[in-house]
Amino acid sequence: MNLLQTYEANGVSRPVYEFGESVLNELRERFADIDRMAELNQGKVIHAMQEARVDAACFAATTGYGYDDVGRDRLEQVYASVFGTEAALVRPQITCGTHALTVALSANLLPGDELLSPVGLPYDTLQEVIGIRPSPCSLAEYGVRYRQVDLLPDGGFDYPAIREAINEKTKLITIQRSKGYATRPSFSVAQIGELIAFCKGVKPDVRVMVDNCYGEFVEELEPSQVGADMCVGSLIKNPGGGLAPIGGYIVGTKDCVERCAYRLSAPGLGQEVGANLGILPSFYQGLFLAPTVVAGALKGAIFAACLYERLGFRVVPGGAEERHDIIQAVELGSEAGMRAFCKGIQAAAPVDSYVEPIPWAMPGYDDEVIMAAGAFVQGSSIELSADGPIRPPYAVYFQGGLTWYHAKLGILRSLQAMVDAELVRL
Ligand SMILES: *Cc1c(COP(=O)(O)O)cnc(C)c1O
């Protein structure tokens, strides 16, 4: 069987396959750069595991309180080393990225303090956490004020307005690395470093948290290595490598992470409690695989960008742009386009391939959301997935793929569905 036949057997027609190959022909150098980055980050992860003396004892299950859990403690050491921080909190008891961010925020903000976002509106689910949209138990309910400085029209930082917004109450600054469900650019680690330096120049004792979701292992450095006091993310995104079935992480200064541990468990208990219930092999092995998994996802994102750009759709980032996260937005211009795109992604999945995604109300989101995901881990977005809120510009956010070949198939099937629905002509 040749490759075309394989793709035909998987629902991709010859014209769609050939269109894809013509796009891919121009991407060889970009893909080689991505492989180099994966190699570099693979070395970093292996070095961290060796330094922490990871051994078979680290994979044993603990129960109950989980006192003296060697595997848990060494995994946190490994994360601290990979992210270049003093401390790390990496737990299955952190249920998702939003939870990790909530812990980091609420542990480091007290009544009367102010939180500042100098990069515009935060990710949808955080709006209720902060109280931008009212919610029981939001930070606002506990007397934490929120201030926001929007990005400039070109996506840059509005430094004069940021200087103005930082005041004696400003305790924590939150920077979201990835665009989330917005069509602004994602930030490079270097840009984040500049912004942090500026903020700390205005107020030296201000703390900075970076929402690192989808950014891990895309670049050589992480935001924690350019001045962030905390970096926060989800284990069912990049750093879990597709194997972690749950979890979140917070890496940063000893002081900040300790407070997070007290918030997550209880004052006085902190990091000492939290049984691993046998989940640690997937955390270790997932982190081990994460650099190559992220590389596959990046190739998929670039392929999707170049393919849809050539068909005349606006894509963010553009096909030729540098990558700072694994998210690819494709503005499809209509609900029908979003449905067709997601139908194709779903049809390419190893799990739940027979279902058709439809828009639905989701907890934490204001608009209806459509989601295509046929994942081994429910909702895992390091696995091939596409989703987006049903609102103009009708952008689908495409991400993941545990292997590049699966990402490629998904993108070709999305195009096939668009062609079949007569939304594009090749
Ligand atoms: C995914 C994401 C979150 C929230 O993570 P969940 O695991 O879905 O709760 C927060 N911020 C950004 C930028 C994200 O991409």
PDB file of N, CA and C in Angstrom, residues 319-375:
ATOM      1  N   GLY A 319       1.304  31.435   8.535  1.00  0.00           N
ATOM      2  CA  GLY A 319       2.082  30.240   8.211  1.00  0.00           C
ATOM      3  C   GLY A 319       3.578  30.401   8.393  1.00  0.00           C
ATOM      4  N   ALA A 320       4.092  31.585   8.088  1.00  0.00           N
ATOM      5  CA  ALA A 320       5.548  31.773   8.128  1.00  0.00           C
ATOM      6  C   ALA A 320       6.037  32.299   9.476  1.00  0.00           C
ATOM      7  N   GLU A 321       5.111  32.598  10.375  1.00  0.00           N
ATOM      8  CA  GLU A 321       5.524  33.213  11.644  1.00  0.00           C
ATOM      9  C   GLU A 321       6.178  32.227  12.602  1.00  0.00           C
ATOM     10  N   GLU A 322       6.980  32.792  13.496  1.00  0.00           N
ATOM     11  CA  GLU A 322       7.609  32.000  14.542  1.00  0.00           C
ATOM     12  C   GLU A 322       6.543  31.528  15.536  1.00  0.00           C
ATOM     13  N   ARG A 323       6.798  30.385  16.174  1.00  0.00           N
ATOM     14  CA  ARG A 323       5.796  29.799  17.079  1.00  0.00           C
ATOM     15  C   ARG A 323       6.149  30.036  18.545  1.00  0.00           C
ATOM     16  N   HIS A 324       5.128  30.384  19.329  1.00  0.00           N
ATOM     17  CA  HIS A 324       5.342  30.532  20.771  1.00  0.00           C
ATOM     18  C   HIS A 324       4.421  29.628  21.572  1.00  0.00           C
ATOM     19  N   ASP A 325       3.529  28.934  20.904  1.00  0.00           N
ATOM     20  CA  ASP A 325       2.674  27.948  21.565  1.00  0.00           C
ATOM     21  C   ASP A 325       2.197  26.977  20.482  1.00  0.00           C
ATOM     22  N   ILE A 326       1.403  25.977  20.875  1.00  0.00           N
ATOM     23  CA  ILE A 326       0.999  24.962  19.887  1.00  0.00           C
ATOM     24  C   ILE A 326      -0.373  25.252  19.279  1.00  0.00           C
ATOM     25  N   ILE A 327      -0.946  26.416  19.616  1.00  0.00           N
ATOM     26  CA  ILE A 327      -2.305  26.719  19.146  1.00  0.00           C
ATOM     27  C   ILE A 327      -2.278  27.345  17.756  1.00  0.00           C
ATOM     28  N   GLN A 328      -3.168  26.897  16.923  1.00  0.00           N
ATOM     29  CA  GLN A 328      -3.331  27.504  15.609  1.00  0.00           C
ATOM     30  C   GLN A 328      -4.778  27.951  15.444  1.00  0.00           C
ATOM     31  N   ALA A 329      -4.987  29.231  15.266  1.00  0.00           N
ATOM     32  CA  ALA A 329      -6.343  29.712  14.997  1.00  0.00           C
ATOM     33  C   ALA A 329      -6.546  29.801  13.487  1.00  0.00           C
ATOM     34  N   VAL A 330      -7.703  29.308  13.051  1.00  0.00           N
ATOM     35  CA  VAL A 330      -8.079  29.435  11.642  1.00  0.00           C
ATOM     36  C   VAL A 330      -9.445  30.113  11.625  1.00  0.00           C
ATOM     37  N   GLU A 331      -9.512  31.276  11.027  1.00  0.00           N
ATOM     38  CA  GLU A 331     -10.779  32.007  10.986  1.00  0.00           C
ATOM     39  C   GLU A 331     -11.587  31.512   9.793  1.00  0.00           C
ATOM     40  N   LEU A 332     -12.678  30.799  10.105  1.00  0.00           N
ATOM     41  CA  LEU A 332     -13.440  30.147   9.049  1.00  0.00           C
ATOM     42  C   LEU A 332     -14.621  30.988   8.585  1.00  0.00           C
ATOM     43  N   GLY A 333     -14.936  32.046   9.312  1.00  0.00           N
ATOM     44  CA  GLY A 333     -15.912  33.023   8.836  1.00  0.00           C
ATOM     45  C   GLY A 333     -17.373  32.640   8.992  1.00  0.00           C
ATOM     46  N   SER A 334     -17.651  31.403   9.387  1.00  0.00           N
ATOM     47  CA  SER A 334     -19.053  31.012   9.556  1.00  0.00           C
ATOM     48  C   SER A 334     -19.149  29.817  10.496  1.00  0.00           C
ATOM     49  N   GLU A 335     -20.337  29.658  11.088  1.00  0.00           N
ATOM     50  CA  GLU A 335     -20.570  28.502  11.940  1.00  0.00           C
ATOM     51  C   GLU A 335     -20.448  27.216  11.109  1.00  0.00           C
ATOM     52  N   ALA A 336     -20.929  27.275   9.860  1.00  0.00           N
ATOM     53  CA  ALA A 336     -20.855  26.082   9.001  1.00  0.00           C
ATOM     54  C   ALA A 336     -19.404  25.654   8.790  1.00  0.00           C
ATOM     55  N   GLY A 337     -18.533  26.629   8.623  1.00  0.00           N
ATOM     56  CA  GLY A 337     -17.118  26.330   8.458  1.00  0.00           C
ATOM     57  C   GLY A 337     -16.551  25.675   9.697  1.00  0.00           C
ATOM     58  N   MET A 338     -16.914  26.198  10.867  1.00  0.00           N
ATOM     59  CA  MET A 338     -16.420  25.623  12.122  1.00  0.00           C
ATOM     60  C   MET A 338     -16.897  24.180  12.283  1.00  0.00           C
ATOM     61  N   ARG A 339     -18.172  23.969  11.936  1.00  0.00           N
ATOM     62  CA  ARG A 339     -18.731  22.612  12.063  1.00  0.00           C
ATOM     63  C   ARG A 339     -18.020  21.625  11.132  1.00  0.00           C
ATOM     64  N   ALA A 340     -17.788  22.056   9.888  1.00  0.00           N
ATOM     65  CA  ALA A 340     -17.140  21.156   8.923  1.00  0.00           C
ATOM     66  C   ALA A 340     -15.712  20.841   9.357  1.00  0.00           C
ATOM     67  N   PHE A 341     -14.975  21.863   9.759  1.00  0.00           N
ATOM     68  CA  PHE A 341     -13.587  21.684  10.191  1.00  0.00           C
ATOM     69  C   PHE A 341     -13.533  20.675  11.354  1.00  0.00           C
ATOM     70  N   CYS A 342     -14.395  20.903  12.339  1.00  0.00           N
ATOM     71  CA  CYS A 342     -14.383  20.049  13.531  1.00  0.00           C
ATOM     72  C   CYS A 342     -14.834  18.625  13.194  1.00  0.00           C
ATOM     73  N   LYS A 343     -15.760  18.521  12.257  1.00  0.00           N
ATOM     74  CA  LYS A 343     -16.236  17.197  11.825  1.00  0.00           C
ATOM     75  C   LYS A 343     -15.063  16.383  11.264  1.00  0.00           C
ATOM     76  N   GLY A 344     -14.210  17.053  10.475  1.00  0.00           N
ATOM     77  CA  GLY A 344     -13.058  16.379   9.886  1.00  0.00           C
ATOM     78  C   GLY A 344     -12.047  15.944  10.934  1.00  0.00           C
ATOM     79  N   ILE A 345     -11.774  16.803  11.897  1.00  0.00           N
ATOM     80  CA  ILE A 345     -10.817  16.476  12.965  1.00  0.00           C
ATOM     81  C   ILE A 345     -11.331  15.275  13.754  1.00  0.00           C
ATOM     82  N   GLN A 346     -12.624  15.318  14.070  1.00  0.00           N
ATOM     83  CA  GLN A 346     -13.230  14.229  14.846  1.00  0.00           C
ATOM     84  C   GLN A 346     -13.135  12.909  14.069  1.00  0.00           C
ATOM     85  N   ALA A 347     -13.404  12.983  12.769  1.00  0.00           N
ATOM     86  CA  ALA A 347     -13.424  11.770  11.951  1.00  0.00           C
ATOM     87  C   ALA A 347     -12.047  11.125  11.866  1.00  0.00           C
ATOM     88  N   ALA A 348     -11.002  11.888  12.143  1.00  0.00           N
ATOM     89  CA  ALA A 348      -9.639  11.353  12.056  1.00  0.00           C
ATOM     90  C   ALA A 348      -9.163  10.737  13.367  1.00  0.00           C
ATOM     91  N   ALA A 349      -9.988  10.801  14.410  1.00  0.00           N
ATOM     92  CA  ALA A 349      -9.537  10.403  15.750  1.00  0.00           C
ATOM     93  C   ALA A 349      -9.512   8.892  15.938  1.00  0.00           C
ATOM     94  N   PRO A 350      -8.633   8.403  16.799  1.00  0.00           N
ATOM     95  CA  PRO A 350      -8.618   6.973  17.115  1.00  0.00           C
ATOM     96  C   PRO A 350      -9.769   6.571  18.042  1.00  0.00           C
ATOM     97  N   VAL A 351     -10.359   7.553  18.727  1.00  0.00           N
ATOM     98  CA  VAL A 351     -11.416   7.307  19.718  1.00  0.00           C
ATOM     99  C   VAL A 351     -12.604   8.195  19.344  1.00  0.00           C
ATOM    100  N   ASP A 352     -13.812   7.679  19.445  1.00  0.00           N
ATOM    101  CA  ASP A 352     -15.015   8.490  19.172  1.00  0.00           C
ATOM    102  C   ASP A 352     -15.050   9.082  17.756  1.00  0.00           C
ATOM    103  N   SER A 353     -14.493   8.365  16.804  1.00  0.00           N
ATOM    104  CA  SER A 353     -14.414   8.926  15.448  1.00  0.00           C
ATOM    105  C   SER A 353     -15.777   8.990  14.774  1.00  0.00           C
ATOM    106  N   TYR A 354     -16.754   8.263  15.308  1.00  0.00           N
ATOM    107  CA  TYR A 354     -18.057   8.170  14.648  1.00  0.00           C
ATOM    108  C   TYR A 354     -19.025   9.278  15.089  1.00  0.00           C
ATOM    109  N   VAL A 355     -18.634  10.118  16.026  1.00  0.00           N
ATOM    110  CA  VAL A 355     -19.574  11.148  16.477  1.00  0.00           C
ATOM    111  C   VAL A 355     -19.343  12.447  15.721  1.00  0.00           C
ATOM    112  N   GLU A 356     -20.388  13.265  15.651  1.00  0.00           N
ATOM    113  CA  GLU A 356     -20.260  14.560  14.988  1.00  0.00           C
ATOM    114  C   GLU A 356     -20.366  15.663  16.038  1.00  0.00           C
ATOM    115  N   PRO A 357     -19.330  16.481  16.152  1.00  0.00           N
ATOM    116  CA  PRO A 357     -19.384  17.533  17.173  1.00  0.00           C
ATOM    117  C   PRO A 357     -20.415  18.605  16.838  1.00  0.00           C
ATOM    118  N   ILE A 358     -21.148  19.032  17.855  1.00  0.00           N
ATOM    119  CA  ILE A 358     -22.095  20.142  17.662  1.00  0.00           C
ATOM    120  C   ILE A 358     -21.856  21.187  18.762  1.00  0.00           C
ATOM    121  N   PRO A 359     -22.178  22.455  18.480  1.00  0.00           N
ATOM    122  CA  PRO A 359     -21.961  23.519  19.476  1.00  0.00           C
ATOM    123  C   PRO A 359     -22.791  23.278  20.742  1.00  0.00           C
ATOM    124  N   TRP A 360     -22.222  23.613  21.897  1.00  0.00           N
ATOM    125  CA  TRP A 360     -22.855  23.320  23.175  1.00  0.00           C
ATOM    126  C   TRP A 360     -22.448  24.341  24.225  1.00  0.00           C
ATOM    127  N   ALA A 361     -23.306  24.557  25.217  1.00  0.00           N
ATOM    128  CA  ALA A 361     -22.939  25.431  26.342  1.00  0.00           C
ATOM    129  C   ALA A 361     -21.976  24.684  27.251  1.00  0.00           C
ATOM    130  N   MET A 362     -20.871  25.326  27.623  1.00  0.00           N
ATOM    131  CA  MET A 362     -19.841  24.679  28.451  1.00  0.00           C
ATOM    132  C   MET A 362     -19.656  25.463  29.737  1.00  0.00           C
ATOM    133  N   PRO A 363     -19.477  24.766  30.867  1.00  0.00           N
ATOM    134  CA  PRO A 363     -19.231  25.515  32.102  1.00  0.00           C
ATOM    135  C   PRO A 363     -17.961  26.357  31.982  1.00  0.00           C
ATOM    136  N   GLY A 364     -18.047  27.597  32.402  1.00  0.00           N
ATOM    137  CA  GLY A 364     -16.878  28.481  32.371  1.00  0.00           C
ATOM    138  C   GLY A 364     -16.769  29.311  31.102  1.00  0.00           C
ATOM    139  N   TYR A 365     -17.581  28.996  30.109  1.00  0.00           N
ATOM    140  CA  TYR A 365     -17.504  29.738  28.845  1.00  0.00           C
ATOM    141  C   TYR A 365     -18.803  30.503  28.610  1.00  0.00           C
ATOM    142  N   ASP A 366     -18.687  31.697  28.049  1.00  0.00           N
ATOM    143  CA  ASP A 366     -19.821  32.590  27.869  1.00  0.00           C
ATOM    144  C   ASP A 366     -20.657  32.222  26.633  1.00  0.00           C
ATOM    145  N   ASP A 367     -19.973  31.890  25.528  1.00  0.00           N
ATOM    146  CA  ASP A 367     -20.680  31.532  24.298  1.00  0.00           C
ATOM    147  C   ASP A 367     -20.748  30.010  24.173  1.00  0.00           C
ATOM    148  N   GLU A 368     -21.590  29.552  23.243  1.00  0.00           N
ATOM    149  CA  GLU A 368     -21.565  28.122  22.926  1.00  0.00           C
ATOM    150  C   GLU A 368     -20.206  27.769  22.345  1.00  0.00           C
ATOM    151  N   VAL A 369     -19.774  26.549  22.626  1.00  0.00           N
ATOM    152  CA  VAL A 369     -18.452  26.123  22.164  1.00  0.00           C
ATOM    153  C   VAL A 369     -18.620  24.844  21.357  1.00  0.00           C
ATOM    154  N   ILE A 370     -17.881  24.740  20.263  1.00  0.00           N
ATOM    155  CA  ILE A 370     -17.843  23.467  19.529  1.00  0.00           C
ATOM    156  C   ILE A 370     -16.483  22.842  19.777  1.00  0.00           C
ATOM    157  N   MET A 371     -16.456  21.538  20.017  1.00  0.00           N
ATOM    158  CA  MET A 371     -15.205  20.866  20.327  1.00  0.00           C
ATOM    159  C   MET A 371     -15.123  19.551  19.577  1.00  0.00           C
ATOM    160  N   ALA A 372     -14.022  19.370  18.889  1.00  0.00           N
ATOM    161  CA  ALA A 372     -13.743  18.085  18.266  1.00  0.00           C
ATOM    162  C   ALA A 372     -12.575  17.476  19.007  1.00  0.00           C
ATOM    163  N   ALA A 373     -12.784  16.286  19.528  1.00  0.00           N
ATOM    164  CA  ALA A 373     -11.697  15.629  20.235  1.00  0.00           C
ATOM    165  C   ALA A 373     -12.039  14.163  20.350  1.00  0.00           C
ATOM    166  N   GLY A 374     -11.172  13.339  19.841  1.00  0.00           N
ATOM    167  CA  GLY A 374     -11.342  11.907  20.027  1.00  0.00           C
ATOM    168  C   GLY A 374     -10.144  11.453  20.799  1.00  0.00           C
ATOM    169  N   ALA A 375     -10.153  11.743  22.084  1.00  0.00           N
ATOM    170  CA  ALA A 375      -8.928  11.617  22.878  1.00  0.00           C
ATOM    171  C   ALA A 375      -8.982  10.411  23.803  1.00  0.00           C
TER     172      ALA A 375
END
